[in-house]
Amino acid sequence: KYEIYDRPEESEAAKLLDLVYYAWNIVFCKEVANLCATKKLNFTQVYTAQTKIYNDGYSKVLPNVVRPILVPHPGPITGHCTIPDTVLINEYYKNPITEFILKENTKFSKEVKDIKVQRQDFIKLRRKQMKI
């Protein structure tokens, strides 16, 4: 399946903004985890279970409003595209969302000593979750 856009700028903006949205969701997940840790709340109940309940209900009546379920992991948002694409959008169109994501990601960098090890740990965690 494919989509035809009016101009290449639209398809490129769509791809970049898709990753900004993903980064926004990662930041939200990590902040919920921080809130839960600070207030001694069960993250699995507050975030994961509640999001599943929300998604189960809305998927029947409004499937366009389901939410991603992520797993928080210490350290910055890594990978080859999410933050670089957020930087690109921020350079093209400065806005509070991309600036907030980038500021938070700088703070997340201080959560770990070795980002390379953090990334390898994250990949192991994702493989385990996905049962690869």
PDB file of C-alpha atoms in Angstrom:
ATOM      1  CA  LYS A   1       0.000   0.000   0.000  1.00  0.00           C
ATOM      2  CA  TYR A   2       1.250   3.487  -0.755  1.00  0.00           C
ATOM      3  CA  GLU A   3       0.193   7.092  -0.420  1.00  0.00           C
ATOM      4  CA  ILE A   4       0.574   9.840  -3.003  1.00  0.00           C
ATOM      5  CA  TYR A   5       1.403  13.257  -1.599  1.00  0.00           C
ATOM      6  CA  ASP A   6       1.038  16.604  -3.362  1.00  0.00           C
ATOM      7  CA  ARG A   7       4.761  17.368  -3.073  1.00  0.00           C
ATOM      8  CA  PRO A   8       7.887  15.656  -1.715  1.00  0.00           C
ATOM      9  CA  GLU A   9       7.952  18.223   1.092  1.00  0.00           C
ATOM     10  CA  GLU A  10       4.709  16.807   2.473  1.00  0.00           C
ATOM     11  CA  SER A  11       5.952  13.216   2.541  1.00  0.00           C
ATOM     12  CA  GLU A  12       9.264  14.261   4.077  1.00  0.00           C
ATOM     13  CA  ALA A  13       7.550  16.410   6.724  1.00  0.00           C
ATOM     14  CA  ALA A  14       5.230  13.494   7.509  1.00  0.00           C
ATOM     15  CA  LYS A  15       8.162  11.098   8.050  1.00  0.00           C
ATOM     16  CA  LEU A  16      10.079  13.562  10.219  1.00  0.00           C
ATOM     17  CA  LEU A  17       7.049  14.522  12.305  1.00  0.00           C
ATOM     18  CA  ASP A  18       6.206  10.863  12.811  1.00  0.00           C
ATOM     19  CA  LEU A  19       9.505  10.480  14.655  1.00  0.00           C
ATOM     20  CA  VAL A  20       8.993  13.699  16.623  1.00  0.00           C
ATOM     21  CA  TYR A  21       5.681  12.252  17.775  1.00  0.00           C
ATOM     22  CA  TYR A  22       7.432   9.023  18.788  1.00  0.00           C
ATOM     23  CA  ALA A  23      10.025  11.020  20.772  1.00  0.00           C
ATOM     24  CA  TRP A  24       7.193  12.935  22.462  1.00  0.00           C
ATOM     25  CA  ASN A  25       5.638   9.625  23.542  1.00  0.00           C
ATOM     26  CA  ILE A  26       8.982   8.381  24.877  1.00  0.00           C
ATOM     27  CA  VAL A  27       9.406  11.562  26.923  1.00  0.00           C
ATOM     28  CA  PHE A  28       5.869  11.179  28.292  1.00  0.00           C
ATOM     29  CA  CYS A  29       6.484   7.532  29.241  1.00  0.00           C
ATOM     30  CA  LYS A  30       9.727   8.410  31.014  1.00  0.00           C
ATOM     31  CA  GLU A  31       8.047  11.262  32.914  1.00  0.00           C
ATOM     32  CA  VAL A  32       5.247   8.953  34.047  1.00  0.00           C
ATOM     33  CA  ALA A  33       7.921   6.514  35.253  1.00  0.00           C
ATOM     34  CA  ASN A  34       9.650   9.328  37.164  1.00  0.00           C
ATOM     35  CA  LEU A  35       6.362  10.423  38.732  1.00  0.00           C
ATOM     36  CA  CYS A  36       5.610   6.828  39.757  1.00  0.00           C
ATOM     37  CA  ALA A  37       9.081   6.365  41.251  1.00  0.00           C
ATOM     38  CA  THR A  38       8.885   9.660  43.151  1.00  0.00           C
ATOM     39  CA  LYS A  39       5.379   9.046  44.496  1.00  0.00           C
ATOM     40  CA  LYS A  40       5.919   5.297  45.020  1.00  0.00           C
ATOM     41  CA  LEU A  41       3.229   4.325  42.525  1.00  0.00           C
ATOM     42  CA  ASN A  42       3.109   1.132  40.497  1.00  0.00           C
ATOM     43  CA  PHE A  43       4.159   2.136  36.963  1.00  0.00           C
ATOM     44  CA  THR A  44       2.686  -1.016  35.430  1.00  0.00           C
ATOM     45  CA  GLN A  45      -0.731  -0.161  36.844  1.00  0.00           C
ATOM     46  CA  VAL A  46      -0.575   3.599  36.309  1.00  0.00           C
ATOM     47  CA  TYR A  47       0.750   3.537  32.742  1.00  0.00           C
ATOM     48  CA  THR A  48       0.786   0.101  31.114  1.00  0.00           C
ATOM     49  CA  ALA A  49      -2.443  -1.406  32.459  1.00  0.00           C
ATOM     50  CA  GLN A  50      -4.340   1.872  32.210  1.00  0.00           C
ATOM     51  CA  THR A  51      -3.229   2.420  28.614  1.00  0.00           C
ATOM     52  CA  LYS A  52      -4.310  -1.132  27.732  1.00  0.00           C
ATOM     53  CA  ILE A  53      -7.728  -0.484  29.320  1.00  0.00           C
ATOM     54  CA  TYR A  54      -8.004   2.809  27.425  1.00  0.00           C
ATOM     55  CA  ASN A  55      -6.956   1.193  24.143  1.00  0.00           C
ATOM     56  CA  ASP A  56      -9.327  -1.758  24.585  1.00  0.00           C
ATOM     57  CA  GLY A  57     -12.264   0.590  25.082  1.00  0.00           C
ATOM     58  CA  TYR A  58     -11.458   3.066  22.348  1.00  0.00           C
ATOM     59  CA  SER A  59     -10.341   0.509  19.771  1.00  0.00           C
ATOM     60  CA  LYS A  60     -13.984  -0.586  19.546  1.00  0.00           C
ATOM     61  CA  VAL A  61     -15.517   2.862  19.036  1.00  0.00           C
ATOM     62  CA  LEU A  62     -12.690   5.242  18.049  1.00  0.00           C
ATOM     63  CA  PRO A  63      -9.747   3.157  16.806  1.00  0.00           C
ATOM     64  CA  ASN A  64      -7.952   6.309  15.687  1.00  0.00           C
ATOM     65  CA  VAL A  65      -7.260   7.371  19.291  1.00  0.00           C
ATOM     66  CA  VAL A  66      -5.379   4.365  20.653  1.00  0.00           C
ATOM     67  CA  ARG A  67      -2.141   5.154  22.483  1.00  0.00           C
ATOM     68  CA  PRO A  68       1.296   3.540  22.249  1.00  0.00           C
ATOM     69  CA  ILE A  69       2.480   1.450  25.183  1.00  0.00           C
ATOM     70  CA  LEU A  70       6.177   2.009  25.759  1.00  0.00           C
ATOM     71  CA  VAL A  71       8.675   0.843  28.343  1.00  0.00           C
ATOM     72  CA  PRO A  72      10.849   3.451  30.058  1.00  0.00           C
ATOM     73  CA  HIS A  73      14.568   2.880  29.967  1.00  0.00           C
ATOM     74  CA  PRO A  74      17.308   4.976  31.588  1.00  0.00           C
ATOM     75  CA  GLY A  75      19.297   7.273  29.384  1.00  0.00           C
ATOM     76  CA  PRO A  76      18.663   9.418  26.350  1.00  0.00           C
ATOM     77  CA  ILE A  77      16.496   8.619  23.377  1.00  0.00           C
ATOM     78  CA  THR A  78      18.909   6.883  21.032  1.00  0.00           C
ATOM     79  CA  GLY A  79      18.817   5.441  17.574  1.00  0.00           C
ATOM     80  CA  HIS A  80      19.772   6.857  14.241  1.00  0.00           C
ATOM     81  CA  CYS A  81      16.683   8.925  13.512  1.00  0.00           C
ATOM     82  CA  THR A  82      14.366   9.974  16.347  1.00  0.00           C
ATOM     83  CA  ILE A  83      16.425  12.757  17.912  1.00  0.00           C
ATOM     84  CA  PRO A  84      18.209  13.788  14.681  1.00  0.00           C
ATOM     85  CA  ASP A  85      14.807  14.199  13.017  1.00  0.00           C
ATOM     86  CA  THR A  86      13.543  16.171  16.015  1.00  0.00           C
ATOM     87  CA  VAL A  87      16.571  18.463  15.609  1.00  0.00           C
ATOM     88  CA  LEU A  88      15.798  18.865  11.890  1.00  0.00           C
ATOM     89  CA  ILE A  89      12.188  19.845  12.551  1.00  0.00           C
ATOM     90  CA  ASN A  90      13.309  22.199  15.334  1.00  0.00           C
ATOM     91  CA  GLU A  91      15.748  23.904  12.950  1.00  0.00           C
ATOM     92  CA  TYR A  92      13.100  24.142  10.225  1.00  0.00           C
ATOM     93  CA  TYR A  93      10.284  25.238  12.547  1.00  0.00           C
ATOM     94  CA  LYS A  94      11.180  26.181  16.125  1.00  0.00           C
ATOM     95  CA  ASN A  95       8.377  25.194  18.443  1.00  0.00           C
ATOM     96  CA  PRO A  96       7.857  24.353  22.114  1.00  0.00           C
ATOM     97  CA  ILE A  97       7.326  20.630  21.533  1.00  0.00           C
ATOM     98  CA  THR A  98      10.614  19.906  19.777  1.00  0.00           C
ATOM     99  CA  GLU A  99      12.503  22.221  22.125  1.00  0.00           C
ATOM    100  CA  PHE A 100      11.010  20.416  25.137  1.00  0.00           C
ATOM    101  CA  ILE A 101      11.895  16.986  23.716  1.00  0.00           C
ATOM    102  CA  LEU A 102      15.499  18.049  23.064  1.00  0.00           C
ATOM    103  CA  LYS A 103      15.850  19.652  26.513  1.00  0.00           C
ATOM    104  CA  GLU A 104      14.473  16.545  28.230  1.00  0.00           C
ATOM    105  CA  ASN A 105      16.715  14.269  26.184  1.00  0.00           C
ATOM    106  CA  THR A 106      19.744  16.235  27.369  1.00  0.00           C
ATOM    107  CA  LYS A 107      18.605  15.550  30.956  1.00  0.00           C
ATOM    108  CA  PHE A 108      18.076  11.872  30.134  1.00  0.00           C
ATOM    109  CA  SER A 109      21.720  11.657  29.012  1.00  0.00           C
ATOM    110  CA  LYS A 110      22.764  12.232  32.622  1.00  0.00           C
ATOM    111  CA  GLU A 111      20.884   9.104  33.751  1.00  0.00           C
ATOM    112  CA  VAL A 112      23.576   6.748  32.468  1.00  0.00           C
ATOM    113  CA  LYS A 113      27.368   6.658  32.406  1.00  0.00           C
ATOM    114  CA  ASP A 114      27.812   4.831  29.116  1.00  0.00           C
ATOM    115  CA  ILE A 115      25.251   5.501  26.385  1.00  0.00           C
ATOM    116  CA  LYS A 116      26.554   2.619  24.240  1.00  0.00           C
ATOM    117  CA  VAL A 117      25.939   0.118  27.062  1.00  0.00           C
ATOM    118  CA  GLN A 118      22.540   1.713  27.717  1.00  0.00           C
ATOM    119  CA  ARG A 119      21.590   1.219  24.063  1.00  0.00           C
ATOM    120  CA  GLN A 120      22.675  -2.439  24.114  1.00  0.00           C
ATOM    121  CA  ASP A 121      20.627  -3.005  27.295  1.00  0.00           C
ATOM    122  CA  PHE A 122      17.622  -1.387  25.671  1.00  0.00           C
ATOM    123  CA  ILE A 123      17.918  -3.610  22.593  1.00  0.00           C
ATOM    124  CA  LYS A 124      18.052  -6.703  24.839  1.00  0.00           C
ATOM    125  CA  LEU A 125      14.949  -5.500  26.681  1.00  0.00           C
ATOM    126  CA  ARG A 126      13.041  -4.903  23.425  1.00  0.00           C
ATOM    127  CA  ARG A 127      14.022  -8.331  22.067  1.00  0.00           C
ATOM    128  CA  LYS A 128      12.797  -9.928  25.274  1.00  0.00           C
ATOM    129  CA  GLN A 129       9.500  -8.023  25.075  1.00  0.00           C
ATOM    130  CA  MET A 130       9.071  -8.912  21.426  1.00  0.00           C
ATOM    131  CA  LYS A 131      10.240 -12.479  22.087  1.00  0.00           C
ATOM    132  CA  ILE A 132      12.794 -12.344  19.277  1.00  0.00           C
TER     133      ILE A 132
END
